[in-house]
Coordinates of C-alpha atoms in Angstrom, one line a residue:
M374 CA 67.4 -1.4 55.3
C375 CA 65.1 -4.0 56.7
G376 CA 64.4 -7.7 56.6
I377 CA 60.8 -8.2 55.7
C378 CA 58.7 -11.3 55.3
C379 CA 55.0 -12.2 54.7
V380 CA 53.5 -15.7 54.9
I381 CA 50.0 -16.3 53.5
S382 CA 48.1 -19.4 54.2
F383 CA 44.8 -20.4 52.7
S384 CA 44.2 -23.2 55.2
I385 CA 42.9 -22.3 58.6
Q386 CA 43.5 -25.9 59.7
H387 CA 47.2 -25.1 60.0
T388 CA 49.0 -22.7 62.3
I389 CA 50.7 -20.1 60.1
G390 CA 53.7 -20.2 62.3
D391 CA 54.4 -23.7 60.9
F392 CA 55.5 -22.1 57.7
F393 CA 57.8 -19.5 59.3
K394 CA 61.1 -21.3 60.1
E395 CA 63.3 -20.3 62.9
D396 CA 66.4 -20.0 60.7
L397 CA 64.5 -17.6 58.4
L398 CA 63.7 -15.5 61.4
C399 CA 67.4 -15.4 62.3
S400 CA 68.5 -14.4 58.8
L401 CA 65.9 -11.6 58.8
R402 CA 67.1 -10.4 62.2
R403 CA 70.7 -10.1 60.9
R404 CA 69.4 -7.7 58.3
G405 CA 67.5 -5.6 60.8
P406 CA 69.2 -5.8 64.2
N407 CA 67.6 -2.7 65.8
C408 CA 64.0 -3.7 66.0
S409 CA 61.9 -6.9 65.4
Q410 CA 58.2 -7.7 65.6
Q411 CA 55.5 -9.8 64.1
L412 CA 51.8 -9.4 63.3
I413 CA 49.2 -12.1 62.3
K414 CA 46.0 -11.2 60.5
T415 CA 43.4 -13.9 60.4
E416 CA 40.2 -13.8 58.3
S417 CA 38.5 -17.0 59.4
D418 CA 35.4 -16.2 57.5
L419 CA 37.4 -16.0 54.3
S420 CA 39.8 -18.9 55.1
Y421 CA 43.1 -17.0 54.9
Q422 CA 45.6 -15.8 57.3
C423 CA 48.8 -13.6 57.0
L424 CA 51.9 -13.4 59.1
F425 CA 54.0 -10.2 58.7
S426 CA 57.5 -10.1 60.1
G427 CA 59.6 -6.9 60.1
H428 CA 63.2 -6.4 61.2
V429 CA 64.6 -2.8 61.1
L430 CA 68.1 -1.4 60.6
H431 CA 67.7 2.2 61.8
L432 CA 69.0 4.7 59.3
R433 CA 66.7 7.7 59.0
G434 CA 64.5 9.7 61.4
L435 CA 63.1 8.0 64.5
T436 CA 63.3 4.3 64.9
T437 CA 60.1 3.0 63.3
P438 CA 59.2 -0.6 64.2
Q439 CA 57.7 -2.7 61.4
P440 CA 55.2 -3.9 60.4
L441 CA 53.1 -0.8 60.5
E442 CA 49.4 -1.1 61.1
D443 CA 46.7 1.6 61.0
T444 CA 43.2 1.8 62.5
N445 CA 41.7 0.4 59.3
N446 CA 43.8 -2.8 59.6
N447 CA 46.1 -2.0 56.7
V448 CA 49.6 -3.4 57.2
F449 CA 52.9 -2.2 55.6
L450 CA 56.4 -3.7 55.3
W451 CA 59.0 -1.5 53.7
N452 CA 62.7 -2.2 52.8
G453 CA 63.7 0.8 50.9
E454 CA 65.0 4.4 50.7
V455 CA 63.1 7.4 49.3
F456 CA 65.9 9.5 47.9
N457 CA 63.7 11.7 45.6
G458 CA 60.2 12.0 44.1
I459 CA 58.4 12.1 47.4
H460 CA 59.3 14.6 50.1
V461 CA 60.9 13.2 53.2
G462 CA 62.2 15.7 55.7
T463 CA 65.6 15.4 57.2
T464 CA 64.2 14.2 60.6
E465 CA 61.4 12.1 59.1
N466 CA 61.2 8.4 58.5
D467 CA 60.5 7.3 55.0
T468 CA 58.6 4.1 56.1
K469 CA 56.0 6.3 57.9
I470 CA 55.8 8.7 54.9
M471 CA 55.2 5.9 52.4
F472 CA 52.6 4.2 54.7
H473 CA 50.8 7.6 55.0
H474 CA 50.6 8.0 51.3
L475 CA 49.5 4.4 50.7
T476 CA 46.6 4.6 53.2
S477 CA 45.5 7.8 51.4
C478 CA 45.2 6.0 48.1
N479 CA 41.7 5.5 46.9
N480 CA 42.2 3.1 44.0
E481 CA 44.7 1.1 42.0
S482 CA 45.8 4.2 40.0
D483 CA 46.7 6.1 43.1
I484 CA 48.9 3.2 44.3
L485 CA 50.6 2.9 41.0
S486 CA 51.2 6.6 40.8
L487 CA 52.8 6.6 44.2
F488 CA 55.3 3.9 43.3
S489 CA 56.0 5.5 39.9
S490 CA 57.0 8.6 41.8
V491 CA 59.5 7.1 44.3
Q492 CA 63.2 7.4 43.4
G493 CA 65.4 5.0 45.3
P494 CA 65.7 1.3 46.0
W495 CA 62.8 -0.5 47.5
S496 CA 60.9 -3.7 48.1
F497 CA 57.6 -3.8 49.9
M498 CA 54.5 -5.7 51.0
Y499 CA 51.2 -3.9 51.6
Y500 CA 48.0 -5.5 52.9
Q501 CA 45.0 -3.4 51.9
A502 CA 42.3 -4.5 54.3
S503 CA 39.3 -3.0 52.5
T504 CA 39.9 -5.0 49.3
H505 CA 41.6 -8.0 50.9
S506 CA 44.6 -7.4 48.6
L507 CA 48.3 -8.0 49.1
W508 CA 50.5 -5.7 47.0
F509 CA 54.2 -6.5 46.7
G510 CA 57.2 -5.9 44.5
R511 CA 60.7 -4.4 43.9
D512 CA 61.9 -1.2 42.3
Y513 CA 62.6 -0.9 38.6
F514 CA 66.2 -2.1 38.9
G515 CA 65.7 -4.6 41.7
R516 CA 68.1 -3.0 44.1
R517 CA 66.4 -4.7 47.1
S518 CA 66.1 -8.4 47.3
L519 CA 62.6 -10.1 47.4
L520 CA 62.1 -13.8 47.1
W521 CA 59.0 -15.9 46.8
Q522 CA 58.2 -19.5 47.6
F523 CA 55.0 -21.4 46.8
N524 CA 53.5 -24.4 48.6
N525 CA 50.8 -26.4 46.8
G526 CA 50.1 -29.0 49.5
L527 CA 46.9 -29.3 51.5
E528 CA 47.9 -26.1 53.4
K529 CA 48.4 -24.0 50.2
A530 CA 50.8 -21.2 51.3
L531 CA 52.9 -18.4 49.8
C532 CA 56.0 -16.9 51.5
L533 CA 57.6 -13.6 50.5
S534 CA 60.9 -12.7 52.1
S535 CA 64.1 -10.6 51.8
V536 CA 66.1 -13.8 52.2
S537 CA 65.5 -17.5 52.0
A538 CA 65.4 -20.1 54.8
L539 CA 68.5 -22.2 55.5
S540 CA 66.5 -25.3 56.0
G541 CA 65.8 -27.5 53.0
S542 CA 62.4 -27.6 51.3
D543 CA 60.8 -29.2 48.3
N544 CA 59.6 -25.8 47.2
Q545 CA 62.4 -23.7 45.8
W546 CA 62.8 -20.0 46.4
Q547 CA 62.9 -17.6 43.4
E548 CA 63.6 -13.9 43.0
V549 CA 60.5 -11.9 42.5
P550 CA 60.7 -10.5 38.9
V551 CA 61.2 -6.7 38.5
S552 CA 58.7 -6.6 35.6
G553 CA 56.3 -4.6 37.8
I554 CA 54.5 -4.9 41.1
F555 CA 52.1 -7.7 41.9
R556 CA 48.7 -7.9 43.6
I557 CA 46.9 -10.9 45.1
D558 CA 43.2 -10.8 45.7
L559 CA 43.2 -12.9 48.9
K560 CA 39.4 -13.1 49.1
A561 CA 39.1 -14.5 45.6
C562 CA 42.0 -16.9 46.0
A563 CA 40.6 -18.3 49.3
A564 CA 37.2 -18.8 47.6
T565 CA 38.7 -20.7 44.5
K566 CA 41.5 -22.5 46.5
S567 CA 43.9 -21.3 43.8
L568 CA 46.5 -18.6 43.6
T569 CA 46.4 -15.9 40.9
L570 CA 49.0 -13.1 40.7
I571 CA 48.1 -9.8 38.9
L572 CA 51.0 -8.0 37.4
Y573 CA 51.1 -4.2 36.9
P574 CA 54.0 -3.7 34.5
W575 CA 56.5 -0.9 34.1
K576 CA 56.0 1.2 30.9
Y577 CA 57.8 4.1 29.3
R578 CA 55.8 7.3 28.9
F579 CA 57.1 9.6 26.2
Q580 CA 56.7 13.2 26.9
E581 CA 55.3 14.5 23.6
N582 CA 52.3 12.1 23.5
A583 CA 50.5 9.5 25.5
T584 CA 52.1 6.6 23.6
E585 CA 53.5 4.0 26.0
E586 CA 55.8 1.0 25.4
T587 CA 55.6 -2.0 27.7
L588 CA 58.9 -2.8 29.4
K589 CA 60.6 -5.8 30.9
D590 CA 59.6 -9.4 30.4
G591 CA 56.1 -10.3 29.3
L592 CA 53.7 -12.8 30.9
D593 CA 55.2 -15.7 29.1
Q594 CA 58.7 -15.2 30.5
I595 CA 57.5 -14.8 34.0
S596 CA 54.9 -17.7 33.8
K597 CA 57.5 -20.2 32.6
D598 CA 59.5 -19.7 35.9
L599 CA 56.4 -20.1 38.1
P600 CA 55.0 -23.4 39.3
T601 CA 52.2 -24.7 37.0
Y602 CA 49.5 -24.3 39.6
I603 CA 50.1 -20.5 39.9
S604 CA 48.1 -18.3 37.5
L605 CA 49.5 -15.0 36.3
A606 CA 47.3 -12.3 34.8
M607 CA 48.2 -8.8 33.4
S608 CA 46.4 -5.8 34.7
E609 CA 44.2 -3.7 32.4
P610 CA 46.3 -1.6 30.0
K611 CA 45.4 1.6 31.8
F612 CA 46.9 0.3 35.1
C613 CA 50.7 0.5 34.9
L614 CA 53.8 1.9 36.5
V615 CA 55.7 4.7 34.7
A616 CA 59.3 3.9 34.3
P617 CA 61.6 6.2 36.4
V618 CA 64.2 6.5 33.7
T619 CA 64.3 7.7 30.1
P620 CA 64.7 5.0 27.3
L621 CA 68.1 4.1 26.1
N622 CA 69.4 6.3 23.2
R623 CA 69.9 3.8 20.4
T624 CA 71.0 6.3 17.7
I625 CA 74.2 5.5 15.8
P626 CA 76.2 8.5 14.6
E627 CA 76.5 8.8 10.8
I628 CA 80.2 9.7 11.1
K629 CA 82.1 7.2 13.3
T630 CA 83.5 9.9 15.6
E631 CA 85.1 7.3 17.8
C632 CA 87.7 6.6 15.2
H633 CA 89.0 10.1 14.4
C634 CA 91.7 10.0 17.0
T635 CA 92.3 6.3 17.3
N636 CA 95.6 6.3 15.4
F637 CA 97.0 9.2 17.5
Y638 CA 96.2 7.6 20.8
S639 CA 96.3 3.9 20.1
D640 CA 99.8 3.2 21.4
S641 CA 99.6 5.3 24.5
V642 CA 97.4 4.9 27.5
S643 CA 98.1 7.9 29.7
V644 CA 96.6 10.5 31.9
E645 CA 97.9 13.1 29.5
N646 CA 95.8 11.7 26.7
L647 CA 92.7 12.0 28.8
Q648 CA 93.6 15.6 29.4
R649 CA 93.8 16.3 25.7
F650 CA 90.2 15.0 25.3
L651 CA 89.1 17.4 28.0
A652 CA 90.3 20.3 25.9
E653 CA 87.2 19.8 23.7
D654 CA 84.4 22.0 24.8
H655 CA 81.7 19.5 24.0
K656 CA 83.4 16.8 26.0
K657 CA 84.1 19.0 28.9
K658 CA 80.4 20.1 29.0
L659 CA 79.3 16.4 29.2
V660 CA 81.9 15.6 31.8
H661 CA 80.6 18.3 34.1
Q662 CA 77.0 17.2 33.5
L663 CA 78.0 13.7 34.6
I664 CA 79.9 15.0 37.6
D665 CA 76.9 17.1 38.7
V666 CA 74.3 14.3 38.4
L667 CA 76.6 11.7 40.0
S668 CA 77.6 14.0 42.8
E669 CA 74.0 14.6 43.6
A670 CA 73.3 10.9 43.6
V671 CA 76.2 10.3 46.1
K672 CA 75.0 13.2 48.2
R673 CA 71.6 11.7 48.7
R674 CA 73.1 8.3 49.7
V675 CA 75.6 9.7 52.2
L676 CA 73.4 12.3 53.9
C677 CA 70.2 10.3 54.2
L678 CA 71.6 8.8 57.3
F679 CA 71.1 9.3 61.0
R680 CA 74.2 10.9 62.6
G681 CA 72.6 12.1 65.9
T682 CA 75.0 10.5 68.3
D683 CA 78.1 11.7 66.6
Q684 CA 76.7 15.2 66.1
L685 CA 76.0 15.5 69.8
K686 CA 79.4 14.2 70.8
R687 CA 81.4 16.0 68.1
E688 CA 82.6 18.7 70.4
N689 CA 84.0 16.2 72.9
H690 CA 85.6 13.5 70.8
S691 CA 89.0 13.5 69.3
V692 CA 89.3 12.8 65.6
S693 CA 90.6 9.3 66.2
A694 CA 87.5 8.4 68.3
R695 CA 85.0 9.4 65.6
K696 CA 83.3 6.6 63.8
A697 CA 82.7 6.3 60.1
H698 CA 79.1 6.2 58.9
V699 CA 79.9 5.5 55.2
A700 CA 82.1 2.9 53.7
V701 CA 83.1 2.2 50.0
L702 CA 83.7 -1.2 48.5
F703 CA 87.2 -0.2 47.3
S704 CA 89.6 -1.6 44.8
G705 CA 91.3 1.6 43.7
G706 CA 89.6 1.2 40.3
I707 CA 87.9 4.0 38.5
D708 CA 84.4 3.3 39.9
S709 CA 85.3 3.1 43.6
M710 CA 87.8 6.1 43.3
L711 CA 85.1 8.3 41.8
I712 CA 82.6 7.3 44.5
A713 CA 85.2 8.0 47.2
V714 CA 86.0 11.5 45.8
L715 CA 82.4 12.5 45.6
T716 CA 81.7 11.1 49.1
D717 CA 84.5 13.3 50.4
R718 CA 82.6 16.3 48.9
H719 CA 79.5 15.8 51.0
I720 CA 80.1 14.3 54.4
P721 CA 81.5 16.3 57.4
L722 CA 85.2 16.7 57.2
E723 CA 85.8 15.3 60.7
E724 CA 84.0 12.1 59.7
P725 CA 86.3 9.3 58.5
I726 CA 85.5 7.3 55.3
D727 CA 86.1 3.6 55.4
L728 CA 87.7 2.1 52.2
L729 CA 87.0 -1.7 52.3
N730 CA 89.6 -3.6 50.4
V731 CA 89.4 -7.4 50.4
A732 CA 92.1 -9.9 49.5
F733 CA 92.2 -13.7 49.5
M734 CA 95.3 -15.7 50.5
S735 CA 97.2 -16.8 47.4
K736 CA 97.5 -20.5 46.6
E737 CA 101.2 -20.6 47.0
C738 CA 100.7 -19.5 50.7
T739 CA 98.3 -22.4 51.4
K740 CA 100.3 -25.2 49.9
S741 CA 103.9 -26.0 48.9
K742 CA 104.9 -25.0 45.4
G743 CA 104.9 -28.1 43.2
A744 CA 106.5 -28.2 39.8
S745 CA 103.1 -28.2 38.1
K746 CA 102.3 -24.9 39.7
K747 CA 105.5 -23.2 38.9
H748 CA 104.2 -21.6 35.7
E749 CA 101.0 -20.4 37.3
N750 CA 102.8 -18.9 40.2
Q751 CA 105.3 -17.1 38.0
K752 CA 102.4 -15.7 36.0
N753 CA 100.6 -14.4 39.1
Q754 CA 103.8 -12.8 40.4
L755 CA 104.5 -11.1 37.0
E756 CA 100.9 -9.7 37.0
L757 CA 101.4 -8.3 40.5
L758 CA 104.8 -6.8 39.7
A759 CA 103.4 -5.2 36.5
C760 CA 100.6 -3.7 38.7
Q761 CA 103.2 -2.4 41.1
E762 CA 105.3 -1.0 38.3
H763 CA 102.3 1.0 37.1
F764 CA 102.1 2.7 40.5
K765 CA 105.8 2.8 41.4
E766 CA 105.6 6.6 42.0
L767 CA 102.6 6.2 44.3
D768 CA 103.2 3.0 46.2
I769 CA 107.0 2.3 46.4
E770 CA 106.9 0.3 49.6
T771 CA 104.7 -2.5 48.2
S772 CA 107.1 -3.2 45.4
N773 CA 109.7 -4.4 47.9
S774 CA 107.9 -7.6 48.8
L775 CA 104.9 -9.8 47.9
S776 CA 102.9 -11.0 50.8
C777 CA 100.3 -13.7 50.8
F778 CA 97.6 -10.9 50.4
S779 CA 99.3 -8.6 47.9
V780 CA 96.7 -9.3 45.3
P781 CA 96.1 -6.8 42.4
D782 CA 93.2 -5.0 44.2
R783 CA 95.3 -4.5 47.3
I784 CA 98.1 -2.9 45.3
T785 CA 95.8 -0.6 43.3
G786 CA 93.8 0.1 46.5
R787 CA 96.9 1.3 48.3
A788 CA 97.8 3.5 45.3
G789 CA 94.3 4.8 45.2
L790 CA 94.5 5.7 48.9
K791 CA 97.5 7.9 48.2
E792 CA 95.6 9.7 45.4
L793 CA 92.7 10.4 47.8
E794 CA 95.1 11.6 50.5
M795 CA 96.6 14.0 48.0
I796 CA 93.2 15.3 47.0
N797 CA 92.1 15.8 50.6
P798 CA 94.9 15.3 53.2
S799 CA 92.6 16.6 56.0
R800 CA 90.2 13.6 55.7
T801 CA 90.7 10.5 57.7
W802 CA 90.8 7.7 55.1
N803 CA 90.5 4.3 56.8
F804 CA 92.0 1.9 54.3
V805 CA 90.7 -1.4 55.7
E806 CA 92.8 -4.4 54.7
I807 CA 90.5 -7.4 54.8
N808 CA 92.5 -10.6 54.5
V809 CA 90.7 -13.9 54.0
T810 CA 92.3 -17.4 54.4
L811 CA 91.0 -20.5 52.6
E812 CA 89.9 -22.0 55.9
E813 CA 87.8 -18.9 56.9
L814 CA 86.4 -18.7 53.4
K815 CA 85.1 -22.3 53.6
R816 CA 83.7 -21.9 57.1
M817 CA 81.8 -18.6 56.4
R818 CA 80.5 -19.9 53.1
Q819 CA 78.9 -22.9 54.8
Q820 CA 77.6 -20.9 57.8
H821 CA 76.3 -17.8 56.0
I822 CA 77.2 -17.0 52.4
S823 CA 75.7 -20.0 50.5
H824 CA 72.1 -19.4 51.5
L825 CA 72.5 -15.6 50.8
V826 CA 73.7 -16.2 47.3
Y827 CA 70.8 -18.7 46.7
P828 CA 68.8 -19.0 44.5
L829 CA 71.8 -18.0 42.3
D830 CA 74.2 -20.9 41.9
T831 CA 77.1 -20.3 39.5
V832 CA 80.8 -20.2 40.2
L833 CA 80.7 -16.5 39.5
D834 CA 77.9 -16.0 42.0
D835 CA 80.0 -17.8 44.6
S836 CA 83.1 -15.8 43.9
I837 CA 81.5 -12.4 43.9
G838 CA 79.2 -13.3 46.8
C839 CA 82.0 -14.4 49.0
A840 CA 84.2 -11.4 48.1
V841 CA 81.4 -8.9 48.8
W842 CA 80.4 -10.6 52.1
F843 CA 83.9 -10.4 53.5
A844 CA 84.5 -6.9 52.2
S845 CA 81.2 -5.5 53.5
R846 CA 81.7 -7.2 56.9
G847 CA 84.5 -4.7 57.3
E848 CA 86.8 -6.7 59.7
G849 CA 90.4 -6.2 59.0
F850 CA 93.4 -4.0 59.7
I851 CA 94.2 -0.3 59.3
T852 CA 97.6 1.4 59.5
N853 CA 97.7 3.8 62.4
Q854 CA 100.9 5.8 62.9
G855 CA 102.8 3.2 61.0
D856 CA 101.4 0.2 62.9
L857 CA 98.9 -2.3 61.5
K858 CA 96.0 -2.5 64.0
P859 CA 92.7 -4.5 64.1
Y860 CA 89.7 -2.6 62.9
K861 CA 86.0 -3.2 62.4
S862 CA 84.1 -0.8 60.2
S863 CA 81.1 0.9 62.0
A864 CA 79.6 2.2 58.8
K865 CA 76.0 1.2 58.2
V866 CA 76.0 2.4 54.6
V867 CA 78.1 0.6 52.0
L868 CA 78.5 2.3 48.6
T869 CA 79.2 0.2 45.6
G870 CA 80.1 0.9 42.0
I871 CA 77.6 -1.6 40.5
G872 CA 76.0 -0.1 37.3
A873 CA 79.0 1.7 35.9
D874 CA 80.2 -1.2 33.7
E875 CA 76.7 -2.1 32.5
Q876 CA 76.0 1.5 31.3
L877 CA 79.5 2.5 30.1
A878 CA 80.7 -0.6 28.4
G879 CA 83.2 -1.6 31.1
Y880 CA 83.3 -5.4 30.6
S881 CA 85.6 -7.3 28.3
R882 CA 82.5 -8.8 26.7
H883 CA 81.5 -5.4 25.5
R884 CA 84.7 -5.0 23.6
V885 CA 84.2 -8.4 22.0
C886 CA 80.7 -7.5 21.1
F887 CA 81.9 -4.2 19.5
K888 CA 84.5 -6.0 17.4
K889 CA 82.0 -8.5 16.1
Y890 CA 78.8 -6.4 15.7
G891 CA 79.9 -2.8 15.8
L892 CA 78.0 0.0 17.6
E893 CA 74.6 -1.5 16.9
G894 CA 75.5 -4.7 18.6
L895 CA 77.1 -2.9 21.5
I896 CA 74.0 -0.8 22.1
K897 CA 71.8 -3.9 22.1
E898 CA 74.2 -5.5 24.6
L899 CA 74.1 -2.5 26.9
G900 CA 70.3 -2.4 26.7
M901 CA 70.2 -6.0 27.9
E902 CA 72.7 -5.3 30.7
L903 CA 70.4 -3.1 32.8
S904 CA 67.3 -5.2 32.1
R905 CA 69.0 -8.2 33.7
I906 CA 71.0 -6.5 36.4
S907 CA 68.4 -7.4 39.1
S908 CA 68.7 -11.1 38.5
R909 CA 72.5 -11.1 37.9
N910 CA 73.7 -8.9 40.6
L911 CA 71.5 -6.7 42.8
G912 CA 69.3 -9.1 44.7
R913 CA 72.3 -11.2 45.5
D914 CA 74.4 -8.3 46.7
D915 CA 71.6 -6.8 48.7
R916 CA 71.2 -10.1 50.6
I917 CA 75.0 -10.4 51.0
I918 CA 75.6 -6.9 52.4
G919 CA 72.4 -6.8 54.4
D920 CA 73.5 -9.9 56.3
H921 CA 75.9 -7.6 58.3
G922 CA 73.2 -5.2 59.3
K923 CA 74.4 -2.8 56.7
E924 CA 72.7 -1.2 53.7
A925 CA 74.0 -1.3 50.1
R926 CA 73.6 1.9 48.1
F927 CA 74.2 2.2 44.4
P928 CA 75.0 5.8 43.1
F929 CA 75.5 4.7 39.5
L930 CA 71.9 3.3 39.5
D931 CA 70.4 6.5 40.7
E932 CA 67.4 7.2 38.4
D933 CA 68.8 10.6 37.4
V934 CA 72.2 9.2 36.6
V935 CA 70.7 6.4 34.5
S936 CA 68.4 8.8 32.7
F937 CA 71.4 11.1 31.9
L938 CA 73.5 8.3 30.6
N939 CA 70.6 6.7 28.7
S940 CA 70.0 10.1 26.9
L941 CA 73.6 10.1 25.4
P942 CA 74.5 8.3 22.2
I943 CA 76.9 5.4 22.8
S944 CA 79.8 7.3 21.2
E945 CA 79.7 9.9 24.0
K946 CA 79.9 7.3 26.8
A947 CA 82.4 4.7 25.5
N948 CA 85.0 4.6 22.7
L949 CA 86.0 1.0 22.3
A950 CA 88.2 1.9 19.3
L951 CA 90.6 3.2 21.9
P952 CA 92.7 0.8 24.0
R953 CA 91.8 -0.7 27.4
G954 CA 92.3 1.7 30.1
I955 CA 90.8 4.6 28.1
G956 CA 88.1 3.4 25.8
E957 CA 85.8 1.6 28.2
K958 CA 83.9 3.9 30.6
F959 CA 85.5 6.7 28.6
L960 CA 83.2 9.5 29.9
L961 CA 83.7 8.3 33.5
R962 CA 87.5 8.4 33.1
L963 CA 87.3 12.0 31.8
A964 CA 85.2 12.9 34.9
A965 CA 87.7 11.3 37.2
K966 CA 90.5 13.3 35.6
E967 CA 88.5 16.5 35.9
L968 CA 88.1 15.8 39.6
G969 CA 91.8 15.5 40.1
L970 CA 92.5 11.8 40.0
T971 CA 95.6 10.6 38.2
A972 CA 96.9 7.1 37.7
S973 CA 93.6 5.4 38.6
T974 CA 91.9 7.1 35.7
V975 CA 93.6 4.8 33.2
L976 CA 93.4 1.5 35.1
P977 CA 91.9 -1.2 32.9
K978 CA 88.8 -2.9 34.2
R979 CA 89.6 -5.9 36.5
A980 CA 86.7 -8.0 37.8
M981 CA 86.4 -8.3 41.6
Q982 CA 86.9 -12.1 41.5
F983 CA 90.2 -11.7 39.8
G984 CA 91.4 -8.6 41.6
S985 CA 90.8 -10.1 45.0
R986 CA 92.2 -13.4 43.9
I987 CA 89.2 -15.5 45.0
A988 CA 88.6 -16.8 41.4
K989 CA 89.9 -20.3 41.0
M990 CA 91.2 -20.3 44.6
E991 CA 89.7 -23.7 45.2
N992 CA 89.2 -25.2 41.8
S993 CA 91.4 -23.9 38.9
H994 CA 89.3 -25.8 36.3
E995 CA 86.0 -24.1 36.9
K996 CA 84.3 -21.7 34.5
A997 CA 82.4 -18.7 35.8
S998 CA 79.1 -19.9 34.3
D999 CA 79.4 -23.5 35.7
K1000 CA 77.1 -24.6 38.5
C1001 CA 79.0 -24.2 41.7
S1002 CA 79.2 -27.5 43.7
R1003 CA 80.0 -25.5 46.8
L1004 CA 76.6 -23.9 46.6
Q1005 CA 74.5 -26.9 45.6
S1006 CA 74.0 -28.2 49.2
V1007 CA 71.7 -25.3 50.0
A1008 CA 69.1 -26.2 47.3
G1009 CA 69.5 -29.9 48.0
D1010 CA 69.2 -30.0 51.8

């Protein structure tokens, strides 16, 4: 994980440092606290100059300061992880490996082939001195944030950065589209005093022939979001990136297999019913295929991590003194439970796993209960009690009282902890209770969170952004020998379940779509989900989690996992003719049951903003899609 930034100016009359704000530097340093440095390249004869700023969070191999520069004046900034596709040894640093490959590229095709091979999240900037070109972009899913900002004044400048500046500007930041990677011919732009972006798009390549299908948004979609003075051109058809995943299977079964057992199971959501499905050989085979590919994805993400200090001291430290290197954003729901179980498979047994569970103080604890709030408070308590009833055998103590932070995700999280302890009682599971008051929420939103969410601006972005920021910070309490003690997670890697709902029809809107438009409409909706996940979720969450000097990793968006799920017909992945708690993410629930999970396998989907109780904490009349007034000040400063 790194904070990377490049500022390009086509005016030698101005010092390039004028465009590089101090608050932007501070935000970048928060992402990369282990090493920071800058480099300025000036081509006075061609009237352009570039500032490169790199800030490194050390995770793999030897600490490698950025930006990297070679003897030919090529410069590289890398915010990514190579998990597969290109060999990186266990003691090697992937930034150095990528730079070595890049500087060995002889032409455009070589560069495109390199980035087509990389499996893992990335954003990058590469200055190729011999051609006066700046290459930049994000991976196919957009798992790493990259923003751009254009200035059309006399100074004419472009800024690319992992995060935006806090200070106001007339030139708004936007997320760099994930339609492909971009190149700027700096020499040509300096000569014409205009800026042209060349897009190299992602395309599918089918195995049986050379036919290719252009992916993502076309030129028109990208151009309409750019300032009018920026030109956008498509590369020659032969120059493209090969998509790292297989296309979505859009076939619809002739026989609606999803209905053959509906009547039998419709009135019963139970673990026993999941077990009956597992009795089918075909289902069991698919389940094991999913477990294998997802387990490998988790393995890559928990082992590609420097553990040198702990390994040297392992002999001398007690279990309680050992630090966690990996944390899971944890609600006790099916996604986070499955990630936790698979993480337990692969990291050393003596290493703790942090389970980060966030809760926001309920309204009734922040103000006196008025008559107008009576119905709402009763409704909230009934939901909590119903949640506790579901887990009465696992979490008896929480049913005795409702504290200000006993939100649904806290209850299911505690229950999930007990399931994990039963699966592996030898592991130290640090269940971190992160409690957030309204006062702290407002303060941290103003100081940090708002500008990290930006340029997104809805109520939903605010709710999820705040919840993820506090959760990934990892400051809370753990229970140690019966006592609640302060705890701060030391984990640099934070695993999240993003991508499961989008691929396996986990959202309520998927069930609505299925009822209205059937399987064909559902397939179309799922196809759209992954295509927009970069702009809806991933850039925002990368900025949010990276602000703590931690790295977000997304096992469900591993290229092999997505390819496997894309290869299956929709009827194998989800069965929305079945009730909530079984039908959505059906294949995932079967996998969880096969791995030994119990009550959590039939928990209905509950969005983080509702489970943590941040939704409508401050304004009960807001809709998720509304512009959030609490975020508007960032764009307007």
